[in-house]
Coordinates of C-alpha atoms and ligand atoms in Angstrom, one line a residue:
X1 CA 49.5 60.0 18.6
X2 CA 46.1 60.4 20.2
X3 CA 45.0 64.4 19.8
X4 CA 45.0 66.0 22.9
X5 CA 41.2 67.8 24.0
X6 CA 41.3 69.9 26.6
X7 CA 38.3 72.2 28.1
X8 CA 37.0 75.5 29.8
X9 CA 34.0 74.9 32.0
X10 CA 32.8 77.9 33.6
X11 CA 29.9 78.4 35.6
X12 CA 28.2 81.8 34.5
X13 CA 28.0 83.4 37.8
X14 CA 29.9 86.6 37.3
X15 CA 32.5 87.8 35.2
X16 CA 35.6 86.0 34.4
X17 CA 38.2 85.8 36.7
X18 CA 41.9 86.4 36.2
X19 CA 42.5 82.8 37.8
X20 CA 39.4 81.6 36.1
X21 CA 41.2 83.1 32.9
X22 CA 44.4 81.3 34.4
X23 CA 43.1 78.1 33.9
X24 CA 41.2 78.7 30.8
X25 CA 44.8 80.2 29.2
X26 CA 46.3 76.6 30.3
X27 CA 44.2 74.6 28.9
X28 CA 44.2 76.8 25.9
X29 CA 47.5 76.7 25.6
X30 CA 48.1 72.9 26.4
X31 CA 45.8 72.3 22.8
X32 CA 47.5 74.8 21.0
X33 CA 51.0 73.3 21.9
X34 CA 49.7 70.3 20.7
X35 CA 47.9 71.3 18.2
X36 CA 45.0 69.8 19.9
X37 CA 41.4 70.8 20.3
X38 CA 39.8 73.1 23.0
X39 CA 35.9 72.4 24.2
X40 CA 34.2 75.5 25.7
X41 CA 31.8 74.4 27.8
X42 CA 29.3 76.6 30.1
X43 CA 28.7 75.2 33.5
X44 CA 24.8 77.0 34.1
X45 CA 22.9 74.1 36.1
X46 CA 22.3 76.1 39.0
X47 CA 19.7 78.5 37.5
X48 CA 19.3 80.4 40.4
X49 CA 23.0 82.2 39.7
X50 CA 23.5 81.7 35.9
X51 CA 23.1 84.5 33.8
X52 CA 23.0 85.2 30.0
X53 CA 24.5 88.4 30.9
X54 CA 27.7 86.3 32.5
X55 CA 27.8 84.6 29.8
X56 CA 28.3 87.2 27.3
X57 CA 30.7 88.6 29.6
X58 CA 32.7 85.3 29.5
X59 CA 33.1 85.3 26.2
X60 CA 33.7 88.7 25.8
X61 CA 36.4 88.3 28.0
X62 CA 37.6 85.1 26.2
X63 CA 37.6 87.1 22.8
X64 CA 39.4 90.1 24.0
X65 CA 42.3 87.4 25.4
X66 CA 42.6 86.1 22.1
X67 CA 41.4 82.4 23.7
X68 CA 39.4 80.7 20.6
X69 CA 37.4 77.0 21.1
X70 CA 37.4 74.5 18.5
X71 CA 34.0 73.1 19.8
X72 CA 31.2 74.2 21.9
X73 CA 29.8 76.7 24.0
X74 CA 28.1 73.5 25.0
X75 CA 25.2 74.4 27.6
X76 CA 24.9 72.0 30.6
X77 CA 21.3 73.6 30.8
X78 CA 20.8 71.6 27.8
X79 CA 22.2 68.2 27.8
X80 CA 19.6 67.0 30.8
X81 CA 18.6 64.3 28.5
X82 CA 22.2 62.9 28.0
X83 CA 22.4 62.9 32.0
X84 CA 19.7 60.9 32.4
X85 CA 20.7 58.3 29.9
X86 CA 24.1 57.7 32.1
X87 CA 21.9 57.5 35.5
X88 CA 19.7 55.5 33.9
X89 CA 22.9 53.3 32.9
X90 CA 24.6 53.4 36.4
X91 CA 21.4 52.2 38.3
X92 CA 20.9 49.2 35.5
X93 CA 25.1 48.2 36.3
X94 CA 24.2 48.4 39.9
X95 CA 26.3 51.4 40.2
X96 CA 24.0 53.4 41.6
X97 CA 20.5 53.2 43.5
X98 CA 17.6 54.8 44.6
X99 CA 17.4 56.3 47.9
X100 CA 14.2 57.3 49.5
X101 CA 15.9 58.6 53.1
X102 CA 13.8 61.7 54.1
X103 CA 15.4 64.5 54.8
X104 CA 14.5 64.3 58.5
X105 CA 16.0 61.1 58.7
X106 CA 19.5 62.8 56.7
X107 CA 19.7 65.8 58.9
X108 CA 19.4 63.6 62.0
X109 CA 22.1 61.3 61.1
X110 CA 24.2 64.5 59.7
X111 CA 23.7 66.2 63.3
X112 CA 24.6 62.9 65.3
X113 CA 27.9 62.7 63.3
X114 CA 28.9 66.2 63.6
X115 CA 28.0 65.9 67.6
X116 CA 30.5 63.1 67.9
X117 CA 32.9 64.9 65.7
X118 CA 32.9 62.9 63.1
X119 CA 32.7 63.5 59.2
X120 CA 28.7 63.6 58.5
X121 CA 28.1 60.3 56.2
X122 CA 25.2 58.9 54.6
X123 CA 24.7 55.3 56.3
X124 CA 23.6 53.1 53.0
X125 CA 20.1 52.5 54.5
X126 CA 18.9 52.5 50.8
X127 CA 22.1 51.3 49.2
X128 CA 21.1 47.0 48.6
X129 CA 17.7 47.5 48.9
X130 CA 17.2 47.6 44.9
X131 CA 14.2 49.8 45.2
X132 CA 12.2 50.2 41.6
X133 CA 11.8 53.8 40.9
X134 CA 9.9 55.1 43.8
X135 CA 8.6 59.0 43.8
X136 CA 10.7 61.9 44.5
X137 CA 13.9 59.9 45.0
X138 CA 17.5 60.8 44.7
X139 CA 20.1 58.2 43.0
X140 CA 23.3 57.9 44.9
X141 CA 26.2 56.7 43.6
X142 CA 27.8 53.6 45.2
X143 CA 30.9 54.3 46.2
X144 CA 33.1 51.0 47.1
X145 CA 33.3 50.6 50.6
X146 CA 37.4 49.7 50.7
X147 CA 40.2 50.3 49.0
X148 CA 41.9 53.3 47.9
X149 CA 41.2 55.7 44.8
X150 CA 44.1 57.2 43.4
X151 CA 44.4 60.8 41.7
X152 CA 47.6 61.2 39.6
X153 CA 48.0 64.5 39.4
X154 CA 50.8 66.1 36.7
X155 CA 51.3 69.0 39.1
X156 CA 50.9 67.5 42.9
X157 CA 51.7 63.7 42.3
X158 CA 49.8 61.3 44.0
X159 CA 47.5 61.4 46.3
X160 CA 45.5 58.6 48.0
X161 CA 41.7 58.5 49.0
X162 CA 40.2 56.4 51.1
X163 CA 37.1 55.1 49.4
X164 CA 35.7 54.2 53.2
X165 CA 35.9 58.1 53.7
X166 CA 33.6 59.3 50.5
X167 CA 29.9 59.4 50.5
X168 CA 27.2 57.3 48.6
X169 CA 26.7 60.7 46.7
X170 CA 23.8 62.1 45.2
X171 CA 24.2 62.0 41.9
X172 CA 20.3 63.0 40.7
X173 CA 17.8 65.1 42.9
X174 CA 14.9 64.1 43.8
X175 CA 13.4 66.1 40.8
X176 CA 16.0 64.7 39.2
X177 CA 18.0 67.2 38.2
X178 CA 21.9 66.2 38.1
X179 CA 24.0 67.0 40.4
X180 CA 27.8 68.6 39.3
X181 CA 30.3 66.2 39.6
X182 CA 28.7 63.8 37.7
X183 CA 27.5 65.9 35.0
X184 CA 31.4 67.3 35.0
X185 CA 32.5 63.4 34.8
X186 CA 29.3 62.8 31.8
X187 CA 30.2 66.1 29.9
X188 CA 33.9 65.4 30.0
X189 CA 33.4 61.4 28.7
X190 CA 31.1 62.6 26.4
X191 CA 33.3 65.2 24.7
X192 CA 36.1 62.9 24.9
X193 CA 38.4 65.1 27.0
X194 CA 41.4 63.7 28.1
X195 CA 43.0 66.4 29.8
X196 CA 42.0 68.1 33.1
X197 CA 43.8 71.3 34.3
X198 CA 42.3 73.0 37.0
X199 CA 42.0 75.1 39.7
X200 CA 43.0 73.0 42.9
X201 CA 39.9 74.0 45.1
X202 CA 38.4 71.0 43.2
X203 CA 40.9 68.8 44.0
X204 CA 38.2 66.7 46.7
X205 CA 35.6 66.2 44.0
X206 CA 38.2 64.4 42.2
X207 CA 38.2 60.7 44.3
X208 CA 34.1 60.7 43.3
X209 CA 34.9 61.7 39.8
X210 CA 37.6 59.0 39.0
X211 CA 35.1 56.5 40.9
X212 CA 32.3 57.8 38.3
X213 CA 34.8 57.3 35.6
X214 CA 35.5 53.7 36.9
X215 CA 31.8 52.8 37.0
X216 CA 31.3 53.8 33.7
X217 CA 34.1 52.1 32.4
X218 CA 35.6 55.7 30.4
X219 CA 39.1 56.0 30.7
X220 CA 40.7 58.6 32.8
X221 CA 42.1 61.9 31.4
X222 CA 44.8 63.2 32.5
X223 CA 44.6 65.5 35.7
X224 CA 46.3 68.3 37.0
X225 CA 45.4 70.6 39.9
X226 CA 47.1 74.0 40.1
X227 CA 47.1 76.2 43.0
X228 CA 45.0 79.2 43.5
X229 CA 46.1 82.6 42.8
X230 CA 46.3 85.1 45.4
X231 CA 46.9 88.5 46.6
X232 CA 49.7 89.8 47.8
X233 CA 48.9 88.7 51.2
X234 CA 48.9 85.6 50.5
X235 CA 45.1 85.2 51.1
X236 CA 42.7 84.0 48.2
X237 CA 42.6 87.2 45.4
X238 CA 39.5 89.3 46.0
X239 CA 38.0 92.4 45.5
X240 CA 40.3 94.1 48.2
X241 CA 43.0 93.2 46.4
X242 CA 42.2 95.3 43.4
X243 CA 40.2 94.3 40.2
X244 CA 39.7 90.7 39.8
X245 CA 37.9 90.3 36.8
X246 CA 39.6 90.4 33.1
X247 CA 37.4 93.2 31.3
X248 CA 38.6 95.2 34.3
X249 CA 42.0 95.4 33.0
X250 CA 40.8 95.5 29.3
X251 CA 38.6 98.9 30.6
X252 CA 41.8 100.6 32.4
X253 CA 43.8 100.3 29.4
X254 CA 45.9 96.5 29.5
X255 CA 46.8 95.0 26.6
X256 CA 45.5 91.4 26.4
X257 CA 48.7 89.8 25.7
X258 CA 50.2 91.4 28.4
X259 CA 47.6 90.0 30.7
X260 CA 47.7 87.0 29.0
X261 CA 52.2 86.7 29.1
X262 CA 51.6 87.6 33.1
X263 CA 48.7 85.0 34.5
X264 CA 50.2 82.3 32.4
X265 CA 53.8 83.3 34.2
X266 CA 51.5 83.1 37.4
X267 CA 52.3 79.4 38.0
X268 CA 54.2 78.3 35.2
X269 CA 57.5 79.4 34.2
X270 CA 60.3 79.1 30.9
X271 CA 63.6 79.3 33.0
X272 CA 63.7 83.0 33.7
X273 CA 62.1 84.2 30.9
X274 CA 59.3 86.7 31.7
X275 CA 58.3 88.5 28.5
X276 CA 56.1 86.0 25.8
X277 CA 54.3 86.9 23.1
X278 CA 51.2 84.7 22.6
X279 CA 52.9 82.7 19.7
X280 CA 56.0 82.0 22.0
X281 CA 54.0 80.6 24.7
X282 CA 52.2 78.3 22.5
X283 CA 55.2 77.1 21.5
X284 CA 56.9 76.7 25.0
X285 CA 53.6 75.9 27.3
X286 CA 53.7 72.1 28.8
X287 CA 52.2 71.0 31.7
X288 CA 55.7 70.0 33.6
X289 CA 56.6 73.5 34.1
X290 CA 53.5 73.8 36.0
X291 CA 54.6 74.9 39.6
X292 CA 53.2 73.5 42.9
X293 CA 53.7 76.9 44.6
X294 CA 50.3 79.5 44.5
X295 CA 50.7 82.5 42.3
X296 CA 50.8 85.7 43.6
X297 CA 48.8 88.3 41.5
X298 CA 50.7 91.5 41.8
X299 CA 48.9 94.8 40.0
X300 CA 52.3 96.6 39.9
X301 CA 53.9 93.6 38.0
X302 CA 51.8 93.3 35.6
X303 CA 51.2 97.1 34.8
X304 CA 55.1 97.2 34.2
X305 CA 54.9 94.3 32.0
X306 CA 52.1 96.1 30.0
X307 CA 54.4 98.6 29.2
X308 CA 56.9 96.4 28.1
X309 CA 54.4 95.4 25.8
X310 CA 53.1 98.3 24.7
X311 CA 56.8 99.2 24.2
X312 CA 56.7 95.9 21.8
X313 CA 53.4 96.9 20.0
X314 CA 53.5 98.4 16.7
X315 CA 52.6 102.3 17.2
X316 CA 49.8 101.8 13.8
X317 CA 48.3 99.2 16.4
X318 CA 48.2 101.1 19.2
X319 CA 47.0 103.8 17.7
X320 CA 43.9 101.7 17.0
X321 CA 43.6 100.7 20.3
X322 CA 44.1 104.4 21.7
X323 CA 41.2 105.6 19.8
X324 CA 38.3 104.3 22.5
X325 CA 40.4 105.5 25.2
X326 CA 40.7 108.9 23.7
X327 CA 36.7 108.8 23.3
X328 CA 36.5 108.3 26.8
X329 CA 37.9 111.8 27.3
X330 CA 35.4 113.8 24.8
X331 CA 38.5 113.6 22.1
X332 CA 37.0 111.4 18.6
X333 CA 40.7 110.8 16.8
X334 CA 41.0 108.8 14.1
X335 CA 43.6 106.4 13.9
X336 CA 45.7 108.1 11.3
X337 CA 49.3 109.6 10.7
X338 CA 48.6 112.0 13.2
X339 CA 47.8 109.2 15.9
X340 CA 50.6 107.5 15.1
X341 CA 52.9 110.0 15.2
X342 CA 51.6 110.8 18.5
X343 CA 51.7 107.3 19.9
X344 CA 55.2 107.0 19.0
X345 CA 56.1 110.3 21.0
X346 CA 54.1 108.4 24.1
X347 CA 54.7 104.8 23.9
X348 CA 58.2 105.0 25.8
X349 CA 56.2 107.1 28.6
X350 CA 52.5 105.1 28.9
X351 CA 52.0 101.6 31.2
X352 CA 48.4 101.7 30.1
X353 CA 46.3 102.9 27.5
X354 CA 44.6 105.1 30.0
X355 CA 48.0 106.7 30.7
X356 CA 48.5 107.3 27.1
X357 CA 45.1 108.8 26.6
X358 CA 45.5 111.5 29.3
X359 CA 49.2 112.0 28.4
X360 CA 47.8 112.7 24.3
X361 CA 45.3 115.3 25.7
X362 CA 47.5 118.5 25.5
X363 CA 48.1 117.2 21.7
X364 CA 44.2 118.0 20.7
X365 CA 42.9 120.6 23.1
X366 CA 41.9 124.1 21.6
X367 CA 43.0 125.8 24.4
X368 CA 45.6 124.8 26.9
X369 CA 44.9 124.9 30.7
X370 CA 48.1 125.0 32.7
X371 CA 48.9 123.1 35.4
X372 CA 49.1 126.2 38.4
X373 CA 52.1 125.0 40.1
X374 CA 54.0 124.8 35.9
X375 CA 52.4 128.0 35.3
X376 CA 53.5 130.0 38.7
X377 CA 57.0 128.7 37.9
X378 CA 57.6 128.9 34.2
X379 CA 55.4 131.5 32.8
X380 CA 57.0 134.5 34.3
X381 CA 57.7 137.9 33.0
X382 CA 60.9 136.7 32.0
X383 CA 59.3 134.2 29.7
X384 CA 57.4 136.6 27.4
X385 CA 60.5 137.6 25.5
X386 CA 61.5 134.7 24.3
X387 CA 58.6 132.9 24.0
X388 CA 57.8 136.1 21.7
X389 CA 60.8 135.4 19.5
X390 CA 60.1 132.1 19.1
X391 CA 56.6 132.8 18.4
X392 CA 58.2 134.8 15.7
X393 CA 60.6 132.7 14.4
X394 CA 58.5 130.2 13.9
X395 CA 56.1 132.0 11.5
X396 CA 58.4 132.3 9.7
X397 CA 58.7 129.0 8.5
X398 CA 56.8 127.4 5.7
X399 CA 57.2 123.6 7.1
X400 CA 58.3 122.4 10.1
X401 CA 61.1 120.0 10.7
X402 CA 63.3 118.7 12.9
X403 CA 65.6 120.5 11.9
X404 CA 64.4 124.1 10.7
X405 CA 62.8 124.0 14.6
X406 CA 66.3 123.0 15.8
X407 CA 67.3 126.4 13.7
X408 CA 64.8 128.2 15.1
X409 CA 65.2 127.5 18.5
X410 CA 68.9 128.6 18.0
X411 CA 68.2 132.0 17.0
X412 CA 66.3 132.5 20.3
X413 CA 69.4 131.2 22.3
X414 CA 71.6 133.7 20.5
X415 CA 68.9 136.7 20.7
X416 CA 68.5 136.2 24.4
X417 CA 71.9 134.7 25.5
X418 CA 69.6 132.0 27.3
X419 CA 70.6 128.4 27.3
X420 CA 68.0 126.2 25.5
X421 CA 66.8 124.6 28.8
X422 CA 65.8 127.6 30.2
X423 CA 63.6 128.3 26.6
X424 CA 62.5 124.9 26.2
X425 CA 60.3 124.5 30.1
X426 CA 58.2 127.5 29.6
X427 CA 57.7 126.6 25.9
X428 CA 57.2 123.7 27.2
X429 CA 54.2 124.7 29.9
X430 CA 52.8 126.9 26.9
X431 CA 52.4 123.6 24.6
X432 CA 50.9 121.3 26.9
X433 CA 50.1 123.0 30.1
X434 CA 52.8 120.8 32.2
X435 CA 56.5 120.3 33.0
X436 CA 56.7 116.9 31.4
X437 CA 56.2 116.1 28.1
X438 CA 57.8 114.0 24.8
X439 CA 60.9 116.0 23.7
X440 CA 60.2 119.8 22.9
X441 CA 61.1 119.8 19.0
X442 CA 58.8 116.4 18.2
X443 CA 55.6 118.2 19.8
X444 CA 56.0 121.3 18.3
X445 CA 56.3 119.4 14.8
X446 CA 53.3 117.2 15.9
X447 CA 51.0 119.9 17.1
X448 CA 51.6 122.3 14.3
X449 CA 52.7 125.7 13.5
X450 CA 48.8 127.2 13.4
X451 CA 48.4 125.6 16.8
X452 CA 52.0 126.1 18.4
X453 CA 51.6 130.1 17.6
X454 CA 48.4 130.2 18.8
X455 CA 49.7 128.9 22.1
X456 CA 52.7 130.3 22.1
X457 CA 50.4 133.8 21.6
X458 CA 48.0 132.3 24.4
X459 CA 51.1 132.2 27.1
X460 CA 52.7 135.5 26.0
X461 CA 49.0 136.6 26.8
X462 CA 48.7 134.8 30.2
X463 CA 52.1 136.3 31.2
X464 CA 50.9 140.0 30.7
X465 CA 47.7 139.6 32.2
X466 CA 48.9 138.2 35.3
X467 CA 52.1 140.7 35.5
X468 CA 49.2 143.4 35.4
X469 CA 47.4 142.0 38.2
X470 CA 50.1 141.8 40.8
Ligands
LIG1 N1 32.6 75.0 36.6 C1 33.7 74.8 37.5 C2 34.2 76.1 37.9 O1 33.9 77.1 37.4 C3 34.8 74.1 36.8 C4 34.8 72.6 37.1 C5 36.0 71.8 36.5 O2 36.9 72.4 35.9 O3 35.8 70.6 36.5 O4 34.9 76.2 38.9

């Protein structure tokens, strides 16, 4: 069985895409399945909007997916000499020729067509004449002038060109720099890729591509176009429709496999399945559950699938991944016991790890700031009682546990006839400052007995300052 190579080319113009990401998880996944090989391979000809700083932020976003290459990053920037070689061959097989046309004599033609409405087409003035190598001229590529060319695509089927409509392309400058779908065509002989998925937006180059393919007698991988994603409006995803690029989602607190398990489900699909773990999609992934319809990217979707999977993620992991996000908000935690017993309090409650950082606050501050509207309701006069026996309860245990807290929330119900509802909120708002929170008994083990009584002392305070000033 021949060993399937598939490849990521992107062109470092920006960051990484989620449907650039798409495609790059496809193609991953394809090799994986079949325990192939994936080619990274950066697509930088056009120096005027390449950058070694989108670069590193490709890969960076690559890394942080979990997408690993067997071979490359290959540079196009690079390989000019390898490019020449094949024009060089093309123009010896008569598959290409020099064109000395000025670009006077192009635009002319160009506006004539596009005055009689027709499709702007170069007219072969140059095409038999054989010309040596003159100065400053392009190579085109000869395209037959009949016939058909045929793209097989796995995801769209067939779909028939008419050779008579392509264009003697330019395949070199006339500085002779390469021009991209033939150095696509050269890179992907040259690594010996055989599969093609990719974003259908490239579906036209395809015809001149299979015809370079032809020419150089190379056979054909295996194509398949997939359909954009877009927004929720159905238009192509952009900025307006929220972030667009993956680090984006890595810096508001998404897991990568989450991100991952939802833009692969954005056009391919396992029955109904919706949750995968990266191993179960390399198992499942193949190109015939591709769809033909456009993928929707949906924000909301995918933040509650993140919390499916932080639900899934082991709370020592997340822990380790909380820590950064806790840094962000002054607080350096390490990921310990502590954390982890914290991240198991908040894993049922977070969607992101931003969520999780803010909701883990209360757990570290000195002091606690209340929320005014929690405060105003829960820390009333009638509060200080109880929230004075409890204070004093509790110092009188050595340890706390479930249990003993359980206790000692008890005898405060019985000392104050009050139901343990009616304790728990403003023990509650004296804890953490708000009226939601992980369960009452789990916090005040987490958080202490030094710090719970200092709080505890810190509302009874509150209370009496603000009954004195009304
Ligand atoms: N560099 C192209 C892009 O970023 C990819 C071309 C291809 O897949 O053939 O869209």
């Amino acid at each position: 069985m021949k060993t399937i190579i598939t490849r990521f080319p992107p062109s470092p113009t920006g960051h990484l895409h989620v449907g650039g990401a798409r495609t790059a998880l496809f193609n991953w996944l394809y090799a994986r399945h079949k325990k192939g090989k994936f080619v990274l391979r950066i697509e930088d000809t056009d120096a005027a909007r390449s950058t070694q700083a989108s670069v590193d932020a490709i890969f960076e976003a690559l890394e942080w997916l979990g997408i690993d290459w067997d071979e490359g990053p290959y540079f196009q920037s690079r390989r000019y000499p390898i490019y020449q070689e094949y024009i060089d061959k093309l123009i010896q097989t008569g598959h290409a020729y020099y064109c000395t046309c000025s670009p006077e004599r192009l635009e002319s033609m160009r506006a004539k067509a596009m005055a009689n409405g027709e499709k702007p087409k170069y007219d072969g003035t140059c095409r038999d004449k054989d010309l040596p190598k003159p100065e400053n001229a392009v190579v085109r590529f000869k395209v037959p002038l009949t016939g058909t060319t045929v793209l097989e695509d796995v995801i769209k089927g067939n779909i028939v060109f008419q050779n008579d409509e392509l264009d003697d392309f330019i395949i070199a400058r006339s500085d002779g720099s390469p021009t991209y779908n033939f150095v696509v065509v050269v890179d992907d002989i040259t690594m010996q890729i055989n599969t093609i998925i990719r974003g259908d937006d490239h579906v036209m180059n395809t015809p001149k591509q299979i015809l370079l393919y032809q020419a150089l007698d190379a056979p054909l991988p295996v194509f398949g176009h997939v359909p954009m994603v877009l927004g929720k409006d159905r238009s192509r995803l952009s900025k307006r429709h929220g972030a667009t690029s993956v680090t984006a989602y890595r810096d508001m607190g998404f897991l990568p496999q989450a991100v991952v398990n939802y833009l692969v489900r954005l056009g391919w699909s396992y029955g109904d399945q919706e949750f995968f773990t990266t191993d179960d999609l390399i198992e499942k992934f193949s190109l015939k559950n591709i769809g033909r319809a456009a993928g929707i990217f949906d924000q909301e979707k995918l933040t509650a699938l993140n919390a499916d999977h932080i639900q899934a993620t082991p709370p020592e992991t997340l822990a380790r991944l909380l820590v950064p996000f806790l840094e962000k908000q002054g607080i350096h935690a390490e990921p310990g016991e502590f954390l982890v017993k914290i991240v198991k309090t908040l894993a049922q409650r977070s969607k992101t790890l931003e969520e999780m950082a803010l909701a883990a606050i209360f757990y570290f501050a000195e002091t606690i700031t209340y929320e005014e509207k929690a405060a105003r309701k829960f820390l009333k006069p009638a509060a200080r009682q109880p929230l004075q026996f409890l204070m004093d309860a509790l110092s009188a245990i050595e340890t706390f546990t479930e249990e003993n807290l359980e206790n000692a929330f008890k005898s405060v119900m019985e000392k104050t006839g009050l139901k343990l509802g009616k304790i728990a909120q403003p023990v509650r708002v004296a804890l953490t400052g708000k009226t939601a929170s992980p369960g009452i008994f789990e916090i005040t083990e987490i958080i202490g007995k030094e710090k719970v009584i200092q709080r505890l002392k810190q509302a009874v305070t509150y209370i009496e300052q603000t009954a004195e000033e009304e």
